[in-house]
C-alpha positions as CSV (number, residue, x, y, z in Angstrom):
1,X,113.0,77.2,-84.1
2,X,116.2,79.2,-83.0
3,X,119.4,78.0,-82.3
4,X,121.2,81.3,-80.8
5,X,120.8,84.3,-79.3
6,X,120.1,87.4,-81.2
7,X,123.1,89.6,-80.7
8,X,121.5,92.4,-82.8
9,X,117.5,93.7,-82.3
10,X,116.0,91.5,-84.7
11,X,113.1,92.8,-87.3
12,X,109.5,92.5,-85.6
13,X,107.1,94.8,-87.3
14,X,104.1,92.7,-86.1
15,X,105.2,92.5,-82.6
16,X,105.8,96.4,-83.1
17,X,102.6,97.2,-83.9
18,X,101.2,95.8,-80.6
19,X,101.9,98.3,-77.9
20,X,99.0,97.0,-75.9
21,X,96.4,94.0,-75.4
22,X,93.9,96.1,-77.3
23,X,96.1,96.2,-80.4
24,X,96.6,92.6,-80.5
25,X,92.9,91.9,-80.4
26,X,92.8,94.2,-83.8
27,X,94.7,91.2,-85.2
28,X,93.5,88.4,-87.3
29,X,93.6,85.1,-86.0
30,X,95.7,83.9,-88.8
31,X,98.3,86.3,-87.9
32,X,99.0,85.0,-84.3
33,X,101.4,82.5,-85.3
34,X,103.5,85.0,-86.9
35,X,103.1,87.0,-83.9
36,X,104.4,84.0,-81.9
37,X,107.2,83.7,-83.6
38,X,108.4,87.4,-83.3
39,X,107.8,87.3,-79.9
40,X,109.8,84.5,-79.3
41,X,112.5,86.0,-81.1
42,X,112.5,89.6,-79.6
43,X,112.6,87.3,-76.2
44,X,115.4,85.7,-76.6
45,X,117.3,89.1,-77.8
46,X,116.3,91.1,-74.5
47,X,117.0,88.1,-72.1
48,X,120.2,88.2,-74.0
49,X,121.0,91.8,-73.0
50,X,119.8,91.6,-69.6
51,X,119.7,88.2,-68.2
52,X,117.0,86.8,-66.2
53,X,114.2,83.8,-66.9
54,X,113.1,82.7,-70.3
55,X,112.8,79.1,-70.4
56,X,109.5,79.2,-68.6
57,X,108.5,82.7,-70.9
58,X,109.4,80.7,-74.3
59,X,107.1,77.8,-73.3
60,X,103.8,80.3,-72.8
61,X,104.1,82.5,-75.7
62,X,101.1,81.0,-77.6
63,X,98.9,81.0,-74.1
64,X,100.2,84.6,-73.4
65,X,98.8,85.6,-76.8
66,X,95.8,83.6,-76.7
67,X,94.9,85.0,-73.3
68,X,95.0,88.5,-73.9
69,X,93.7,88.0,-77.4
70,X,90.4,86.2,-75.7
71,X,89.9,88.2,-72.5
72,X,89.7,92.0,-72.1
73,X,92.8,92.7,-70.1
74,X,93.3,94.6,-67.8
75,X,89.3,95.0,-67.0
76,X,89.5,91.0,-67.1
77,X,92.3,90.0,-64.6
78,X,95.0,87.7,-65.8
79,X,96.8,86.7,-62.3
80,X,100.4,84.8,-63.1
81,X,102.3,82.5,-60.9
82,X,105.9,83.2,-60.1
83,X,106.6,85.3,-62.6
84,X,109.1,83.2,-64.3
85,X,107.1,83.0,-67.2
86,X,105.6,86.3,-67.5
87,X,108.1,87.8,-69.7
88,X,105.8,87.7,-73.0
89,X,103.0,89.3,-70.8
90,X,105.3,92.0,-70.3
91,X,106.4,92.4,-73.8
92,X,102.7,92.5,-74.8
93,X,101.4,95.3,-72.4
94,X,103.2,98.1,-73.3
95,X,107.1,97.1,-72.0
96,X,108.4,95.8,-75.2
97,X,111.6,98.5,-75.4
98,X,112.0,98.5,-72.1
99,X,112.7,94.8,-71.6
100,X,116.9,95.1,-72.1
101,X,116.4,97.1,-68.6
102,X,114.8,94.2,-66.7
103,X,116.5,93.2,-63.2
104,X,118.7,96.4,-63.5
105,X,118.5,99.5,-61.4
106,X,115.7,102.1,-62.3
107,X,114.6,98.8,-64.9
108,X,111.7,96.6,-65.1
109,X,111.2,94.3,-62.2
110,X,112.3,90.6,-62.4
111,X,109.0,89.5,-61.7
112,X,105.1,90.9,-61.8
113,X,104.8,94.1,-60.0
114,X,101.5,96.1,-59.4
115,X,103.4,99.2,-59.1
116,X,104.7,98.8,-62.8
117,X,101.5,98.2,-65.1
118,X,98.0,98.0,-64.6
119,X,98.4,94.7,-66.3
120,X,100.3,93.3,-63.4
121,X,97.2,92.6,-61.3
122,X,98.8,90.9,-58.6
123,X,103.0,91.3,-57.3
124,X,104.6,87.6,-57.6
125,X,107.8,86.1,-56.8
126,X,107.0,83.3,-54.6
127,X,105.2,80.4,-56.0
128,X,102.1,79.0,-55.5
129,X,100.2,82.2,-54.8
130,X,98.0,82.8,-58.2
131,X,94.9,80.9,-57.3
132,X,94.4,82.0,-53.8
133,X,94.6,85.8,-55.4
134,X,92.5,85.3,-58.2
135,X,89.8,83.7,-55.9
136,X,90.0,87.2,-53.9
137,X,89.7,89.1,-57.0
138,X,86.7,86.8,-58.5
139,X,84.5,87.2,-55.3
140,X,85.3,90.9,-54.8
141,X,83.7,91.3,-58.4
142,X,80.7,89.2,-57.4
143,X,80.6,91.6,-54.1
144,X,81.2,94.7,-56.1
145,X,78.6,93.4,-58.9
146,X,81.4,93.9,-61.6
147,X,81.2,91.9,-64.6
148,X,84.6,90.7,-64.5
149,X,86.3,87.7,-66.0
150,X,89.3,86.6,-63.6
151,X,91.9,83.9,-64.7
152,X,94.8,82.2,-62.7
153,X,98.2,80.9,-64.2
154,X,99.7,78.2,-62.7
155,X,102.7,76.0,-63.7
156,X,102.8,72.4,-62.9
157,X,105.5,72.8,-60.3
158,X,104.0,75.3,-58.3
159,X,101.1,73.1,-57.9
160,X,103.4,70.7,-55.9
161,X,102.7,73.6,-53.0
162,X,100.2,72.8,-50.5
163,X,99.0,76.5,-50.7
164,X,97.6,76.1,-54.4
165,X,95.8,73.2,-53.1
166,X,94.1,75.2,-50.3
167,X,92.7,77.5,-52.6
168,X,91.4,74.9,-55.2
169,X,89.6,73.4,-52.0
170,X,88.2,77.1,-51.1
171,X,87.3,77.8,-54.9
172,X,85.6,74.3,-55.5
173,X,83.3,75.2,-52.7
174,X,82.0,78.4,-53.7
175,X,80.2,79.8,-55.9
176,X,82.1,81.6,-58.6
177,X,83.2,81.6,-62.0
178,X,87.2,81.4,-61.7
179,X,89.0,79.8,-64.3
180,X,92.6,78.2,-63.6
181,X,94.9,77.4,-66.3
182,X,97.3,74.4,-65.5
183,X,100.6,75.3,-67.5
184,X,101.9,71.6,-67.6
185,X,105.4,71.7,-68.9
186,X,106.5,68.3,-68.3
187,X,108.5,69.2,-65.3
188,X,106.2,67.2,-62.6
189,X,102.8,66.2,-63.7
190,X,100.8,64.2,-66.4
191,X,102.2,63.5,-69.8
192,X,99.0,62.6,-71.3
193,X,98.6,64.2,-74.3
194,X,97.4,63.1,-77.6
195,X,94.7,63.4,-80.3
196,X,92.3,61.6,-78.4
197,X,92.5,63.5,-75.1
198,X,92.5,66.7,-77.2
199,X,89.7,65.7,-78.9
200,X,87.8,65.1,-75.6
201,X,88.9,68.2,-74.0
202,X,87.5,70.1,-77.2
203,X,84.2,68.1,-76.5
204,X,83.7,68.9,-73.0
205,X,84.5,72.6,-73.3
206,X,82.0,73.0,-76.5
207,X,78.8,74.9,-76.0
208,X,76.4,72.1,-77.3
209,X,78.3,69.6,-74.9
210,X,77.8,72.0,-72.0
211,X,74.1,73.1,-72.4
212,X,73.1,69.2,-73.3
213,X,75.0,68.5,-70.1
214,X,72.9,71.3,-68.2
215,X,69.7,69.8,-69.7
216,X,70.2,66.5,-69.1
217,X,71.2,67.1,-65.3
218,X,68.2,69.0,-65.1
219,X,66.4,66.2,-66.3
220,X,67.7,63.1,-64.7
221,X,68.3,64.6,-61.2
222,X,64.9,64.0,-60.8
223,X,65.7,60.1,-61.1
224,X,69.1,59.8,-58.6
225,X,69.9,56.5,-59.8
226,X,70.1,57.3,-63.8
227,X,71.7,60.7,-62.9
228,X,74.1,59.1,-60.7
229,X,75.2,56.4,-63.2
230,X,75.6,58.7,-66.1
231,X,77.7,61.3,-63.7
232,X,80.0,58.3,-62.9
233,X,80.2,57.3,-66.8
234,X,81.3,60.5,-67.5
235,X,84.1,60.6,-64.7
236,X,85.5,57.3,-65.6
237,X,85.7,58.5,-69.6
238,X,87.5,61.8,-68.1
239,X,89.7,59.6,-65.9
240,X,90.7,57.2,-68.8
241,X,92.0,60.1,-71.4
242,X,93.0,62.7,-68.5
243,X,94.1,63.6,-65.0
244,X,90.7,65.2,-64.0
245,X,89.6,63.1,-61.2
246,X,91.2,65.4,-58.2
247,X,90.3,68.6,-60.0
248,X,86.9,67.6,-60.3
249,X,86.6,66.3,-56.5
250,X,87.5,69.7,-55.6
251,X,84.8,71.2,-57.3
252,X,86.2,72.0,-60.5
253,X,85.0,71.5,-64.1
254,X,88.0,70.1,-65.7
255,X,89.3,70.6,-69.5
256,X,92.4,69.1,-71.1
257,X,94.8,68.0,-72.2
258,X,95.1,70.8,-74.6
259,X,98.5,71.6,-76.7
260,X,99.6,74.8,-75.4
261,X,101.6,75.7,-78.8
262,X,98.4,75.3,-80.8
263,X,97.1,79.1,-81.0
264,X,94.0,78.3,-82.9
265,X,93.1,75.6,-80.5
266,X,94.0,77.9,-77.3
267,X,91.6,80.7,-78.5
268,X,88.9,78.3,-79.7
269,X,88.9,76.6,-76.3
270,X,89.1,79.8,-74.6
271,X,86.3,81.2,-76.4
272,X,84.5,78.0,-75.6
273,X,85.0,78.1,-71.9
274,X,85.1,81.9,-71.2
275,X,81.9,82.6,-70.4
276,X,80.8,78.9,-68.3
277,X,79.7,79.2,-64.9
278,X,81.4,77.8,-62.0
279,X,85.3,77.0,-61.0
280,X,86.8,75.6,-64.4
281,X,90.5,74.3,-64.5
282,X,92.1,73.9,-68.2
283,X,95.0,72.0,-68.4
284,X,97.6,73.1,-70.9
285,X,100.5,71.2,-72.0
286,X,103.7,73.5,-73.0
287,X,107.4,72.8,-73.5
288,X,109.8,75.0,-71.4
289,X,112.3,76.8,-73.8
290,X,110.1,76.3,-76.6
291,X,111.6,77.6,-79.8
292,X,115.2,77.7,-78.7
293,X,117.0,74.6,-79.5
294,X,119.6,74.8,-76.1
295,X,116.6,75.3,-74.2
296,X,114.4,72.6,-75.1
297,X,117.3,70.1,-74.7
298,X,118.2,71.4,-71.3
299,X,114.8,73.2,-69.7
300,X,116.6,73.1,-66.0
301,X,119.9,74.3,-67.0
302,X,118.3,76.8,-69.2
303,X,115.9,77.9,-66.8
304,X,117.5,81.2,-66.9
305,X,120.0,83.1,-68.9
306,X,123.1,85.4,-68.0
307,X,123.7,88.4,-69.5
308,X,125.7,88.3,-73.0
309,X,128.8,89.6,-72.5
310,X,132.2,90.6,-74.8
311,X,134.4,87.8,-75.3
312,X,137.0,89.2,-73.2
313,X,134.8,89.6,-70.2
314,X,133.7,86.1,-70.7
315,X,137.2,84.8,-70.8
316,X,137.8,86.6,-67.6
317,X,134.9,85.1,-65.7
318,X,136.0,81.7,-67.0
319,X,139.5,81.9,-65.4
320,X,137.6,82.9,-62.0
321,X,137.8,79.7,-59.9
322,X,136.3,81.5,-56.9
323,X,133.6,79.1,-55.7
324,X,130.0,80.5,-54.8
325,X,128.8,80.1,-50.9
326,X,126.7,77.6,-52.5
327,X,129.3,75.1,-53.9
328,X,131.1,75.8,-50.6
329,X,128.0,74.5,-48.9
330,X,127.5,71.6,-51.7
331,X,131.3,70.5,-51.0
332,X,131.0,70.5,-47.2
333,X,127.5,68.6,-47.3
334,X,129.5,65.8,-49.2
335,X,132.2,65.7,-46.9
336,X,130.4,65.5,-43.4
337,X,128.0,63.1,-45.3
338,X,130.9,61.1,-45.8
339,X,131.9,60.7,-42.2
340,X,128.3,60.7,-40.9
341,X,126.2,58.2,-42.3
342,X,123.1,59.9,-40.4
343,X,123.2,62.9,-42.3
344,X,120.2,63.5,-44.6
345,X,120.0,66.5,-47.1
346,X,116.4,68.0,-47.9
347,X,115.6,70.8,-50.2
348,X,112.3,72.1,-51.3
349,X,113.0,72.5,-54.9
350,X,116.1,74.3,-54.7
351,X,119.0,71.7,-55.3
352,X,120.5,73.4,-57.9
353,X,120.7,76.9,-56.5
354,X,122.1,75.6,-53.2
355,X,124.9,73.3,-54.6
356,X,123.4,70.0,-54.0
357,X,123.9,68.2,-57.3
358,X,126.9,66.4,-56.2
359,X,125.2,65.2,-53.2
360,X,122.4,64.0,-55.3
361,X,124.7,62.2,-57.5
362,X,126.9,60.8,-54.5
363,X,124.1,60.0,-52.1
364,X,120.9,59.6,-54.1
365,X,119.4,57.7,-51.2
366,X,120.0,60.3,-48.5
367,X,118.9,63.1,-50.8
368,X,115.2,64.7,-50.6
369,X,114.0,67.2,-52.9
370,X,110.4,67.5,-51.8
371,X,109.1,69.9,-54.7
372,X,107.7,73.5,-53.7
373,X,106.7,72.8,-50.2
374,X,108.9,74.7,-47.8
375,X,106.3,73.9,-44.9
376,X,106.4,70.0,-45.7
377,X,110.2,70.0,-45.9
378,X,110.7,71.5,-42.0
379,X,108.3,69.5,-40.7
380,X,109.3,66.3,-42.7
381,X,113.1,67.1,-41.4
382,X,111.8,67.1,-38.1
383,X,110.3,63.5,-38.3
384,X,113.6,62.4,-39.4
385,X,115.0,64.2,-36.5
386,X,112.6,62.4,-34.1
387,X,114.1,59.1,-35.2
388,X,118.0,59.8,-34.7
389,X,118.9,60.8,-38.0
390,X,120.6,64.3,-38.7
391,X,118.7,66.4,-41.4
392,X,120.2,69.6,-42.9
393,X,117.7,71.6,-44.4
394,X,119.0,73.5,-47.3
395,X,116.8,76.5,-48.0
396,X,116.7,80.1,-49.2
397,X,116.2,82.8,-46.9
398,X,113.3,84.2,-48.6
399,X,111.4,80.9,-48.5
400,X,112.2,79.7,-45.2
401,X,109.3,82.6,-44.3
402,X,106.9,80.4,-45.6
403,X,108.2,77.5,-43.1
404,X,108.3,79.9,-40.4
405,X,105.5,78.0,-38.2
406,X,107.2,74.7,-38.8
407,X,110.4,76.1,-37.7
408,X,108.9,77.2,-34.2
409,X,106.2,74.8,-33.9
410,X,107.6,71.5,-35.0
411,X,111.6,72.2,-34.5
412,X,112.5,74.9,-31.9
413,X,109.7,74.0,-29.5
414,X,110.7,69.8,-29.5
415,X,114.3,71.1,-29.6
416,X,115.2,68.8,-32.4
417,X,118.7,68.2,-33.7
418,X,118.8,69.8,-37.6
419,X,120.6,72.1,-39.3
420,X,119.0,74.8,-41.5
421,X,121.6,76.0,-44.3
422,X,120.4,79.2,-45.0
423,X,121.4,80.5,-48.5
424,X,120.8,83.7,-50.6
425,X,121.1,85.5,-47.0
426,X,121.0,89.6,-47.4
427,X,120.6,91.2,-50.8
428,X,120.7,89.3,-53.8
429,X,120.6,91.9,-56.4
430,X,119.0,91.7,-59.7
431,X,115.9,89.4,-58.4
432,X,114.6,92.1,-56.1
433,X,113.0,92.1,-53.2
434,X,110.7,89.0,-53.6
435,X,114.1,87.4,-53.4
436,X,115.9,89.1,-50.8
437,X,117.1,87.8,-47.3
438,X,116.5,90.8,-45.5
439,X,114.8,89.4,-42.2
440,X,116.2,86.4,-41.3
441,X,118.4,87.3,-38.4
442,X,115.2,89.0,-37.0
443,X,113.0,86.5,-37.3
444,X,115.4,83.8,-36.0
445,X,117.0,85.1,-33.0
446,X,114.0,85.6,-31.4
447,X,113.2,81.8,-31.1
448,X,114.0,80.0,-28.2
449,X,116.7,77.0,-28.4
450,X,117.8,78.1,-31.8
451,X,121.5,78.9,-32.2
452,X,122.4,81.6,-35.3
453,X,125.4,82.3,-37.2
454,X,126.8,84.0,-40.1
455,X,130.0,83.4,-41.6
456,X,132.5,86.3,-42.9
457,X,134.0,84.1,-45.5
458,X,134.0,80.8,-47.3
459,X,136.6,79.0,-44.4
460,X,134.4,80.6,-41.6
461,X,130.9,78.8,-43.4
462,X,132.5,75.7,-43.3
463,X,133.5,76.1,-39.6
464,X,130.1,77.5,-38.8
465,X,128.4,74.6,-40.6
466,X,130.4,71.9,-38.8
467,X,129.6,73.7,-35.5
468,X,125.9,73.8,-36.3
469,X,126.4,69.9,-37.3
470,X,127.7,69.0,-34.1
471,X,125.3,71.0,-31.9
472,X,122.5,69.0,-30.3
473,X,119.7,71.1,-31.3
474,X,118.8,73.1,-34.0
475,X,121.1,75.5,-35.5
476,X,121.3,78.0,-38.4
477,X,123.9,79.4,-40.6
478,X,123.0,81.7,-43.4
479,X,125.2,83.2,-45.8
480,X,125.2,85.3,-48.9
481,X,124.4,84.5,-52.5
482,X,127.4,84.6,-55.4
483,X,131.3,84.0,-55.3
484,X,133.1,84.0,-52.0
485,X,136.7,85.8,-51.3
486,X,139.0,83.1,-52.8
487,X,141.0,82.2,-49.5
488,X,141.9,78.8,-48.9
489,X,139.7,76.2,-47.3
490,X,140.4,74.4,-44.3
491,X,139.8,70.5,-45.7
492,X,139.0,69.7,-41.9
493,X,135.1,69.4,-40.3
494,X,136.2,71.8,-37.6
495,X,133.9,73.4,-34.8
496,X,134.4,76.5,-32.8
497,X,133.1,77.3,-29.6
498,X,129.5,78.1,-29.9
499,X,128.9,82.0,-29.1
500,X,132.6,83.0,-29.1
501,X,133.6,85.8,-31.8
502,X,136.9,86.4,-33.5
503,X,139.0,89.4,-33.0
504,X,140.3,90.8,-36.4
505,X,142.0,93.8,-35.3
506,X,142.7,95.6,-32.5
507,X,142.4,99.6,-32.2
508,X,141.2,102.3,-30.3
509,X,137.9,104.6,-29.3
510,X,135.4,102.5,-32.1
511,X,134.9,98.7,-32.3
512,X,133.2,97.5,-35.4
513,X,131.1,94.4,-34.9
514,X,130.7,92.8,-38.2
515,X,128.1,90.0,-38.4
516,X,128.6,88.0,-41.8
517,X,130.3,88.9,-44.8
518,X,130.1,92.8,-44.5
519,X,133.7,91.7,-42.7
520,X,135.3,92.7,-45.3
521,X,133.6,96.3,-46.1
522,X,134.4,96.5,-42.6
523,X,138.1,95.4,-42.3
524,X,138.8,98.8,-44.8
525,X,136.9,101.3,-42.7
526,X,138.2,99.7,-39.8
527,X,142.0,100.3,-41.1
528,X,141.0,103.9,-41.8
529,X,139.9,104.6,-38.6
530,X,142.0,102.6,-36.3
531,X,139.3,100.8,-35.2
532,X,138.8,97.5,-33.4
533,X,137.3,95.2,-35.6
534,X,135.3,92.0,-34.7
535,X,134.1,88.7,-36.7
536,X,131.1,88.3,-34.4
537,X,130.3,84.9,-35.7
538,X,127.1,84.3,-33.8
539,X,123.7,86.2,-33.5
540,X,122.6,83.9,-30.8
541,X,124.3,83.3,-28.1
542,X,126.3,86.9,-28.4
543,X,129.8,86.6,-27.2
544,X,128.4,88.5,-24.3
545,X,131.6,88.8,-22.1
546,X,133.3,90.5,-25.1
547,X,130.6,92.9,-26.3
548,X,130.7,94.1,-22.5
549,X,134.5,94.5,-22.4
550,X,134.1,96.4,-25.7
551,X,131.4,99.2,-24.3
552,X,134.1,99.6,-21.3
553,X,137.0,100.4,-23.4
554,X,135.9,102.1,-26.7
555,X,133.8,105.3,-27.0
556,X,131.7,103.7,-30.0
557,X,130.3,100.4,-30.7
558,X,129.3,100.1,-34.5
559,X,127.0,97.0,-35.5
560,X,127.2,95.7,-39.2
561,X,124.8,93.6,-40.8
562,X,123.4,92.7,-44.2
563,X,119.8,92.5,-42.3
564,X,116.9,95.0,-41.6
565,X,118.2,97.0,-38.5
566,X,114.9,96.3,-37.3
567,X,115.1,93.4,-34.8
568,X,118.3,92.5,-36.1
569,X,121.9,91.8,-34.3
570,X,122.4,95.3,-34.0
571,X,119.3,94.9,-31.8
572,X,120.2,91.8,-30.0
573,X,123.8,94.1,-28.9
574,X,121.7,96.7,-27.5
575,X,119.7,94.6,-25.5
576,X,122.1,92.9,-24.3
577,X,123.5,96.5,-23.0
578,X,120.6,97.6,-21.7
579,X,119.9,94.0,-19.8
580,X,123.5,94.6,-18.2
581,X,123.0,98.3,-17.2
582,X,125.4,99.9,-19.7
583,X,124.6,103.0,-21.5
584,X,127.4,103.4,-24.3
585,X,127.2,104.6,-27.6
586,X,126.2,102.5,-30.3
587,X,125.6,102.8,-33.8
588,X,123.4,100.2,-35.6
589,X,124.1,99.9,-39.6
590,X,121.8,97.6,-41.7
591,X,119.2,97.4,-44.2
592,X,116.9,100.3,-44.2
593,X,112.9,99.9,-43.3
594,X,112.1,99.5,-46.8
595,X,112.2,96.9,-49.4
596,X,115.3,97.6,-51.2
597,X,114.7,97.5,-55.1
598,X,116.3,95.3,-57.4
599,X,120.2,96.4,-59.1
600,X,123.5,95.1,-58.9
601,X,124.4,93.8,-55.3
602,X,127.5,96.2,-55.0
603,X,125.4,99.3,-56.0
604,X,122.6,98.2,-53.5
605,X,124.9,97.8,-50.9
606,X,126.6,101.2,-51.6
607,X,123.1,102.6,-51.4
608,X,122.2,101.2,-48.1
609,X,125.6,102.8,-46.7
610,X,126.9,99.0,-46.3
611,X,130.0,99.4,-48.3
612,X,133.3,100.6,-46.9
613,X,132.6,104.3,-47.8
614,X,129.5,104.4,-46.4
615,X,130.6,102.9,-42.9
616,X,133.4,104.8,-42.6
617,X,131.1,108.0,-43.2
618,X,128.5,106.9,-40.7
619,X,131.2,106.3,-38.4
620,X,132.8,109.5,-38.6
621,X,129.4,111.3,-38.7
622,X,128.5,109.7,-35.6
623,X,131.8,110.6,-33.8
624,X,131.6,113.9,-34.7
625,X,128.0,114.0,-32.7
626,X,129.8,112.8,-29.8
627,X,132.9,114.7,-29.9
């Protein structure tokens, strides 16, 4: 058990001898507990150096070792869900010494990546995909006549998403030998573990039992009443000591609950069920943050760890009272809820990250965390809106993509009155492209009935959130991750005229049209260029009159957005001008037509030409072309 993060690299001689799973499989079973101890200590050290997710990884140290010990990876396929828990997997698969580079530019990815290692069989980042992908791999092996085992590891939180059950339903109805491991870390489902359930789990997994069961089925199936009675008795026994019924009904043979920190027990049961036929589900109970006292005591708060920094930097950061955009939203939500009892707040498992904990405490009967179920969150909000309530759906940009059909079909088509508060818009930095909000302006502005806004600072965020809330119909406000600007907030809940931009600076020749928080960088460039600067506020509807006026009075219009150029806010400006028969010179600046890798947000923006220097350079280059 560890109670602190090692600042110096710990001595891990046994771990250092494992450079690939093939090395691990050369160890004696008796050596594995010491390997687990060293792996856990090294994980604490490396995440302390880099920051990142580690609570889930600490909880699956023994499971990861057991899987690579029993299965012939990478020939056998191991598919992790989400990737939060895959740091031990990375360490054991040849990436140990590169772990301190994780989430940094040029370093390891925050999640599993097929481009990074042959052991990363499927790229992840969003939850609940593992069973679907693993089933595809299993059926592909059958088609190709390849003798291969396929294992999906999914957490209990990811099992709350409908996609996981869609995959289970499909897998249970096909002839396949897929093994699903449900990692239950007490975050959502069954806590039924003990000597009795462990005993029955081992019994059900044993070869003698399964040989006897198969033989009995062959004999008794000729006598349907007797076979049905025997089968029901077995199911009742499983139901008494484990949550097996739902999985058995979906066509899986269920084994569990197993202690996920008992290495010998894990290795034994994996050996026992490895060659069994048909879809199987092994239910493993683990402890999130296992082995690190602070994480065990606070598994939610210690889900991830910030990079360990020197005391001077830590003191400076502690003095920074600038709120995050998430906190600004959370305070606005509480203020608006106090003024309107119809407000209902909904989140698909993003309450903490979206700044909603204060709201949950102050308005518990009006707060709904629907778990990792983005599609349900959107349609649930639509149902509330149908009855005259005013839902506010707090969701990350990258995860709203998963509820896109519901946004169109269940909300916009019916023109329902609700507000989407879209966090993590634009580049999120170290988490990389799986979590970047690069596409929301493109996929939102094409939807009828929906108004779309992007605030330039935290006070604008309050104004536009209020504007969207008071609007009778669907509205969306998108804002970035991280700290805001530190300006004074207007405490009132005031709306602005819909579709009206704000002129920040009067200039000549060039007009910079900034959508969102890149206004700060554009302000610096505008001063250098003596350019007009506009805080556009609205992507839909645009301030058409102002854009037409600027096109007539300026040589060059420059649109600036932290969204892909394709189909984004700049494209909306282009379309407007074409519709009006105006052919001015326009430069669209935004994210490139590629997935932007992980790194520090300011470095990524600079690389994309979206910092002040980049905006200035691109504008001057275009001016030179048209002079």
